[in-house]
Amino acid sequence: MTQAVDNVALLPAYLAAGTAVLVLLADLLVARRSATIAAAATGTVATAIAAVLVGRTGDRQTFCVAADCSYLANGRSALVATVFALLTLGVLALSVPILRTGPTPAGEYCFLLACSMTGGVVLGAAGDLITLIVALETLTLPLYVLVGLRRTSVASAEAAVTFFIVSVVATAVTLLGAALLYAVTGTVHLRRLGTVFADTPSLLDVPLATAAVALVVLGLAFKVAAVPFHAWAPATYDGAPVPVAGYLSTASKLGGVIALLAVTAIALPAVVTGPVLAVLAVLTMTVGNLVALRQHRMVRLLAWSSVAQAGYIVAPLGALALAGGRTAEALSTAVAATVAYTVFYVVMELAAFGAVVALRPAGADGGTIEDYRGAARRHPWLGAAFVLALVGLAGLPPGLAGLFAKVTVVRSLLDGQAGWLAVVVALNAVVGLAYYVRVAAVLYASPVESSTPSTSPARPTWAVVVALAVATVVAVVIGFAPQLVLDAAQM
């Protein structure tokens, strides 16, 4: 059977994949790091622009069999593709110091980033389980290599191996669940799966069906570092180059959230996924916050913080555990809250990692929290941006983006009649204040005499400063106009 292919719908994916090829050609033919970085930056910008333009043309679909399509381009997929492209551009800017002065090969580094971006762009438009899993693995596979690019660091090698082994197991679990779903329902298309479960509720009486749904959800929970599938995150983030840790904490987590949304909001029965997600949300935010209180290394603290943030992200979907959260209106509110919180989160998290890169020497790891003592006194603007990102993640003013993110989650839980989960979110937000405020206090504390000049660079690279400034400005703008993100999330 011949299928018509909508090349306009696929344009962002074409440009993302083309960026990877362009980077390789630039590295081979020009052999200059600046040209390679410029090629990667140009491709990511073109991908973002194409995603916005395609999103404005309305709903498009391709690779269809009857009414079921494997690729769906719409407003929400355009938002996802744009965010992935801009995140890649931001991480590329943060990587300029290690690409220019360190032993990291620019061609391979930019190629792997572009490949990962391609998976993220396709992920937002995936219409079936096969496309979804392949896109998610395309997003993740290059990260195994990027994590291990600090070749002289044993911690980097250990982090890469840990990430690889745990990720392979999680992928196997997801694939097993998808195979069992196909065995039970005879389809892999997400909307068709939702229709089958809605029209044949007796399928849930089959133990194989319940096991399949649970396996898919639990396998995808790894990607967002949800407890108890979180153990890889702190060691991996701390062992990776700091810009790569920032990409893991933002783009990789965004990919996991999009995949979870696709299977829970569209394909799988809420009566099974709801209780699983509610338990995951409570465990994730609680464990993440409590362990973050005892961290002494900056990147490990941000890693445990991102685990806790994953709990807040998943929390709105936990309302599906109750009948009141399964109405069409409550479900739409929960999905919009999850997408909006994720967008708020990735902007502030990128700003936090940008500040870490700016305040550390090129190629250095994240260091200990004490290494940042008095950093805001030496670098007032960098310190202010870092504190703004931290208070935003904590949900405090003047970080209005983080405040509105928390409010959006709580409101969606109340709309879904999950008041108990809203209380858990509020209590965990209070616990999280302790370690965010502690870091902010260290930044403005008086430097001790034993502090050495090597704890921070004399002048951060201009690309890092620009990336940090843009992330900070975006956080401020969406803090004062959060409805822009909420409207985009409801498309």
XYZ file of C-alpha atoms in Angstrom:
491
model
C 0.000 0.000 0.000
C 1.365 3.411 -0.999
C 1.188 6.117 1.646
C 1.319 9.832 0.991
C 4.050 11.582 2.961
C 3.455 15.103 4.248
C 6.930 16.584 3.958
C 5.809 19.873 5.507
C 4.843 18.074 8.707
C 8.242 16.371 8.731
C 10.220 19.553 8.031
C 11.434 20.111 11.650
C 12.624 16.488 11.823
C 14.379 16.855 8.456
C 16.195 19.970 9.623
C 17.182 18.411 12.957
C 18.643 15.349 11.225
C 20.198 17.583 8.579
C 21.926 19.541 11.342
C 23.740 16.370 12.421
C 24.904 15.759 8.846
C 25.888 19.412 8.403
C 28.022 19.281 11.547
C 29.901 16.226 10.285
C 30.528 17.877 6.902
C 31.704 21.116 8.525
C 34.052 19.199 10.810
C 35.415 17.173 7.894
C 35.740 19.890 5.245
C 36.508 23.022 7.272
C 38.136 21.370 10.304
C 37.709 24.441 12.482
C 35.924 24.279 15.822
C 34.254 27.649 15.368
C 32.784 26.555 12.010
C 31.501 23.305 13.495
C 29.858 25.104 16.406
C 28.360 27.700 14.041
C 26.910 24.954 11.828
C 25.302 23.275 14.827
C 23.881 26.573 16.097
C 22.491 27.475 12.668
C 20.789 24.090 12.345
C 19.149 24.301 15.771
C 17.825 27.795 15.049
C 16.448 26.632 11.688
C 14.779 23.658 13.407
C 13.091 25.929 15.955
C 11.860 28.327 13.269
C 10.535 25.458 11.142
C 8.705 23.975 14.133
C 6.979 27.294 14.839
C 5.968 27.764 11.189
C 4.656 24.200 10.837
C 2.720 24.555 14.088
C 0.977 27.641 12.704
C -0.303 25.745 9.647
C -2.748 23.686 11.740
C -2.950 19.977 12.414
C -1.059 17.773 9.942
C -0.472 14.039 9.912
C 1.455 11.501 7.892
C 2.375 7.800 7.781
C -1.287 6.881 8.180
C -3.110 3.560 7.917
C -6.804 4.351 7.598
C -7.548 6.756 10.458
C -4.454 5.836 12.492
C -1.334 7.954 11.945
C 2.193 7.520 13.219
C 3.250 11.173 12.945
C 1.017 14.013 14.158
C 2.193 17.604 13.744
C 0.125 20.122 15.718
C 0.518 23.030 18.085
C 1.722 20.926 21.004
C 4.281 19.011 18.921
C 5.532 22.359 17.606
C 5.962 23.591 21.189
C 7.905 20.447 22.096
C 10.139 20.663 19.015
C 10.826 24.358 19.613
C 11.741 23.791 23.258
C 14.073 20.920 22.325
C 15.803 23.006 19.671
C 16.247 26.001 21.977
C 17.503 23.776 24.803
C 20.062 22.277 22.445
C 21.142 25.751 21.385
C 21.481 26.807 25.025
C 23.531 23.739 25.954
C 25.703 24.275 22.884
C 26.437 27.804 24.088
C 27.292 26.502 27.567
C 29.635 23.979 25.940
C 31.742 26.555 24.085
C 34.448 26.725 26.827
C 35.127 22.980 26.803
C 34.919 22.804 23.002
C 37.405 25.632 22.456
C 39.962 24.974 25.164
C 39.447 21.379 26.270
C 40.196 18.012 24.698
C 36.525 17.467 23.791
C 36.187 16.958 19.995
C 33.802 19.587 18.677
C 32.593 17.561 15.682
C 31.567 14.490 17.643
C 30.111 16.573 20.472
C 27.905 18.726 18.221
C 26.910 15.708 16.112
C 25.704 13.813 19.179
C 23.773 16.845 20.439
C 22.081 17.222 17.043
C 21.161 13.519 16.960
C 19.648 13.795 20.418
C 17.700 16.870 19.330
C 16.321 14.917 16.372
C 14.861 12.320 18.723
C 13.235 15.053 20.803
C 11.710 16.754 17.765
C 10.171 13.492 16.522
C 9.049 12.495 20.023
C 6.547 15.329 20.300
C 4.784 14.191 17.116
C 4.837 10.415 17.755
C 1.481 8.781 17.127
C 2.296 5.159 17.925
C 4.352 3.224 20.437
C 7.026 2.233 17.923
C 7.710 5.829 16.849
C 7.551 6.946 20.471
C 10.121 4.439 21.732
C 12.460 4.858 18.746
C 12.361 8.662 19.145
C 12.979 8.393 22.881
C 15.977 6.128 22.321
C 17.300 8.444 19.600
C 17.134 11.197 22.199
C 18.888 9.062 24.837
C 21.525 7.017 22.973
C 23.878 9.928 22.152
C 23.851 10.915 25.811
C 25.709 7.739 26.817
C 28.717 8.977 24.873
C 28.342 12.623 25.888
C 28.324 11.668 29.572
C 31.654 9.866 29.182
C 33.460 12.586 27.233
C 35.600 13.635 30.215
C 38.156 11.039 29.155
C 40.575 11.563 32.022
C 37.869 11.258 34.675
C 37.040 7.895 36.234
C 33.783 9.375 37.557
C 32.755 10.238 33.981
C 33.371 6.686 32.761
C 31.471 5.230 35.715
C 28.584 7.618 35.083
C 28.386 6.637 31.404
C 28.396 2.899 32.188
C 25.784 3.318 34.937
C 23.548 5.379 32.674
C 23.915 2.902 29.821
C 23.164 -0.237 31.846
C 20.154 1.164 33.694
C 18.775 2.786 30.540
C 19.013 -0.459 28.576
C 17.092 -2.291 31.296
C 14.418 0.442 31.347
C 14.100 0.311 27.561
C 13.729 -3.460 27.679
C 10.933 -3.105 30.236
C 9.160 -0.532 28.061
C 9.486 -2.692 24.949
C 8.163 -5.725 26.813
C 5.153 -3.718 27.928
C 4.570 -2.453 24.381
C 4.800 -5.992 22.982
C 2.288 -7.253 25.534
C -0.039 -4.350 24.714
C 0.093 -5.320 21.048
C -0.604 -8.942 21.964
C -3.677 -7.911 23.946
C -5.105 -5.172 21.710
C -3.667 -5.842 18.240
C -2.579 -2.209 17.749
C 0.298 0.114 18.590
C -1.269 3.459 17.620
C -1.851 5.586 20.696
C -5.340 6.850 19.874
C -6.442 3.400 18.744
C -5.201 1.945 22.039
C -7.250 4.516 23.925
C -10.327 3.631 21.880
C -9.849 -0.118 22.411
C -9.555 0.218 26.184
C -12.527 2.610 26.308
C -14.753 0.364 24.184
C -13.664 -2.893 25.845
C -13.209 -2.253 29.579
C -13.251 -6.001 30.174
C -9.706 -6.101 28.782
C -8.525 -4.874 32.163
C -9.766 -8.107 33.677
C -7.000 -9.832 31.744
C -3.887 -9.821 33.977
C -1.662 -9.556 30.905
C -3.227 -6.218 29.964
C -2.724 -4.715 33.417
C 0.866 -5.939 33.510
C 1.518 -4.463 30.052
C 0.199 -1.038 31.062
C 2.235 -1.036 34.273
C 5.437 -2.090 32.467
C 5.158 0.709 29.912
C 4.574 3.358 32.586
C 7.350 2.097 34.843
C 9.825 1.845 31.962
C 9.153 5.441 30.957
C 9.390 6.581 34.588
C 13.133 5.949 34.331
C 13.495 8.764 31.799
C 12.180 11.335 34.265
C 14.258 9.845 37.131
C 11.157 9.005 39.142
C 11.693 7.103 42.398
C 12.517 4.181 42.599
C 14.052 4.485 39.110
C 16.203 7.471 40.036
C 19.479 5.999 41.321
C 21.302 6.649 38.039
C 20.678 10.400 38.025
C 22.956 11.836 40.785
C 26.055 9.841 39.794
C 25.468 10.421 36.078
C 24.935 14.172 36.436
C 27.980 14.574 38.685
C 30.248 12.509 36.424
C 29.207 14.140 33.153
C 30.580 17.440 31.825
C 28.476 20.179 33.416
C 26.786 21.281 30.126
C 25.853 17.641 29.424
C 24.446 17.351 32.947
C 22.355 20.408 32.145
C 21.095 18.732 28.971
C 20.260 15.555 30.880
C 18.399 17.541 33.506
C 16.340 19.446 30.956
C 16.019 17.845 27.521
C 16.185 14.227 28.683
C 13.607 14.869 31.401
C 11.395 16.729 28.925
C 11.521 13.692 26.642
C 10.439 11.393 29.450
C 7.555 13.700 30.365
C 6.318 13.873 26.760
C 6.454 10.078 26.469
C 4.581 9.611 29.751
C 1.942 12.117 28.671
C 1.470 10.351 25.348
C 0.766 6.960 26.912
C -1.208 8.105 29.968
C -3.361 10.884 28.529
C -4.113 9.234 25.190
C -3.439 5.498 25.084
C -3.603 3.706 28.423
C -6.533 3.346 30.850
C -6.442 5.899 33.662
C -7.791 3.392 36.166
C -4.399 1.626 36.006
C -1.997 4.478 35.254
C -3.504 6.922 37.757
C -2.637 5.037 40.981
C 0.839 4.171 39.647
C 1.586 7.808 38.810
C 0.191 9.059 42.126
C 2.521 6.750 44.071
C 5.471 7.670 41.849
C 4.778 11.393 42.322
C 4.649 11.173 46.128
C 7.775 9.015 46.382
C 9.722 11.068 43.868
C 9.148 14.522 45.330
C 9.603 13.318 48.922
C 12.771 11.282 48.408
C 14.293 13.891 46.103
C 13.799 16.727 48.578
C 14.930 14.793 51.655
C 18.133 13.503 50.066
C 18.918 16.907 48.529
C 19.085 18.323 52.068
C 22.268 16.319 52.734
C 24.176 17.056 49.540
C 27.532 18.855 49.558
C 28.335 18.864 45.832
C 26.564 21.397 43.650
C 25.682 19.178 40.682
C 24.501 16.361 42.969
C 22.251 18.833 44.759
C 20.817 19.980 41.429
C 20.411 16.327 40.432
C 18.404 15.459 43.542
C 16.500 18.693 43.075
C 15.585 17.571 39.556
C 14.353 14.261 40.997
C 12.042 16.211 43.314
C 10.941 18.421 40.412
C 10.022 15.263 38.476
C 7.583 14.475 41.288
C 5.901 17.858 40.844
C 5.766 17.305 37.078
C 4.097 13.887 37.398
C 1.761 14.979 40.223
C -1.076 16.368 38.021
C -1.320 12.995 36.273
C -1.670 11.361 39.693
C -5.152 12.902 39.861
C -6.173 10.190 37.373
C -6.224 7.832 40.361
C -9.596 9.357 41.310
C -12.772 9.372 39.260
C -12.942 13.163 39.481
C -9.617 13.445 37.709
C -10.700 11.341 34.727
C -13.273 13.718 33.277
C -12.348 15.313 29.959
C -11.984 18.771 31.526
C -9.893 17.573 34.496
C -7.661 15.507 32.211
C -7.104 18.475 29.889
C -6.197 20.653 32.885
C -3.787 18.011 34.225
C -2.013 17.628 30.880
C -1.722 21.396 30.436
C -0.356 21.739 33.990
C 2.253 19.039 33.367
C 3.410 20.588 30.084
C 3.457 24.100 31.543
C 5.369 23.066 34.661
C 7.895 21.242 32.491
C 8.485 24.340 30.366
C 8.863 26.526 33.473
C 11.216 23.971 34.986
C 13.546 23.486 32.017
C 14.052 27.251 31.638
C 15.029 27.701 35.290
C 17.110 24.528 35.378
C 19.049 25.607 32.300
C 19.699 28.962 33.976
C 20.961 27.180 37.116
C 23.386 25.006 35.146
C 24.405 28.016 33.077
C 25.385 29.814 36.285
C 27.389 26.775 37.430
C 29.284 26.728 34.121
C 29.913 30.476 34.345
C 31.186 30.299 37.922
C 33.551 27.363 37.358
C 36.772 27.114 35.324
C 36.421 25.697 31.811
C 36.343 21.909 31.873
C 36.001 21.660 35.655
C 33.284 19.672 37.370
C 30.536 21.297 39.418
C 32.605 21.334 42.597
C 31.294 21.502 46.143
C 28.773 24.011 47.419
C 31.508 25.608 49.541
C 33.456 26.355 46.354
C 30.747 28.921 45.567
C 31.080 30.803 48.854
C 31.033 34.515 48.089
C 30.722 33.939 44.331
C 27.848 36.419 44.085
C 30.048 39.066 45.710
C 32.788 38.525 43.116
C 30.384 38.208 40.176
C 27.185 40.108 41.126
C 25.272 39.544 37.892
C 26.101 35.846 37.649
C 25.234 35.375 41.308
C 21.924 37.198 40.886
C 21.006 35.001 37.915
C 21.890 31.867 39.889
C 19.813 32.953 42.891
C 16.874 33.842 40.649
C 17.003 30.340 39.145
C 17.177 28.762 42.609
C 14.278 30.723 44.065
C 12.326 29.995 40.895
C 12.875 26.262 41.348
C 11.813 26.683 44.972
C 8.640 28.508 43.911
C 9.433 31.744 45.750
C 9.153 35.360 44.600
C 10.796 37.066 42.771
C 11.071 33.816 40.796
C 7.493 34.201 39.593
C 7.828 31.507 36.918
C 8.458 28.882 39.597
C 5.681 30.284 41.783
C 3.116 30.106 38.981
C 4.367 26.606 38.095
C 3.619 25.349 41.610
C 0.245 27.130 41.633
C -0.650 25.554 38.277
C 0.080 22.058 39.620
C -1.905 22.599 42.819
C -4.850 24.049 40.906
C -4.937 21.081 38.521
C -4.932 18.672 41.484
C -7.804 20.531 43.141
C -9.743 20.474 39.869
C -9.175 16.713 39.765
C -10.429 16.329 43.352
C -6.985 15.154 44.498
C -6.671 17.557 47.417
C -4.523 15.119 49.395
C -1.911 15.132 46.634
C -1.994 18.933 46.529
C -1.173 18.946 50.258
C 1.793 16.624 49.627
C 3.046 18.971 46.893
C 2.757 21.979 49.223
C 4.593 20.223 52.072
C 7.408 19.111 49.778
C 7.729 22.622 48.384
C 8.350 23.835 51.944
C 11.012 21.153 52.484
C 12.709 22.148 49.245
C 13.142 25.722 50.472
C 15.835 24.582 52.907
C 18.471 23.540 50.376
C 17.696 26.218 47.804
C 17.982 28.951 50.436
C 21.186 27.346 51.788
C 22.873 27.586 48.383
C 21.675 31.174 47.933
C 23.099 32.054 51.344
C 26.479 30.515 50.474
C 26.624 32.535 47.259
C 26.328 35.792 49.191
C 28.347 34.728 52.248
C 31.693 36.333 53.047
C 34.537 34.418 51.353
C 36.833 32.525 53.704
C 40.570 33.134 53.631
C 41.264 29.644 52.298
C 39.274 30.292 49.145
C 41.438 30.032 46.043
C 41.064 32.022 42.820
C 40.676 28.764 40.881
C 37.157 28.234 42.174
C 35.779 30.599 39.555
C 36.937 31.931 36.193
C 38.205 35.484 35.834
C 35.876 36.131 32.918
C 33.241 33.646 31.675
C 33.054 32.973 27.949
C 30.708 35.355 26.156
C 28.588 32.470 24.819
C 27.977 31.227 28.361
C 27.026 34.720 29.531
C 24.620 35.163 26.611
C 22.987 31.769 27.229
C 22.600 32.512 30.929
C 21.236 35.995 30.222
C 18.689 34.690 27.698
C 17.513 31.915 30.056
C 17.170 34.450 32.874
C 15.242 36.914 30.715
C 12.916 34.149 29.505
C 12.324 33.074 33.116
C 11.456 36.659 34.048
C 9.159 37.134 31.047
C 7.176 33.933 31.571
C 7.044 34.778 35.265
C 5.206 37.998 34.493
C 3.208 36.474 31.615
C 2.682 32.786 32.552
C -0.476 32.651 30.456
C 1.721 32.515 27.347
C 3.023 29.109 28.433
C -0.371 27.923 29.685
C -2.039 28.818 26.378
C 0.660 27.030 24.416
C 0.340 23.960 26.670
C -3.403 23.754 26.027
C -3.077 23.593 22.240
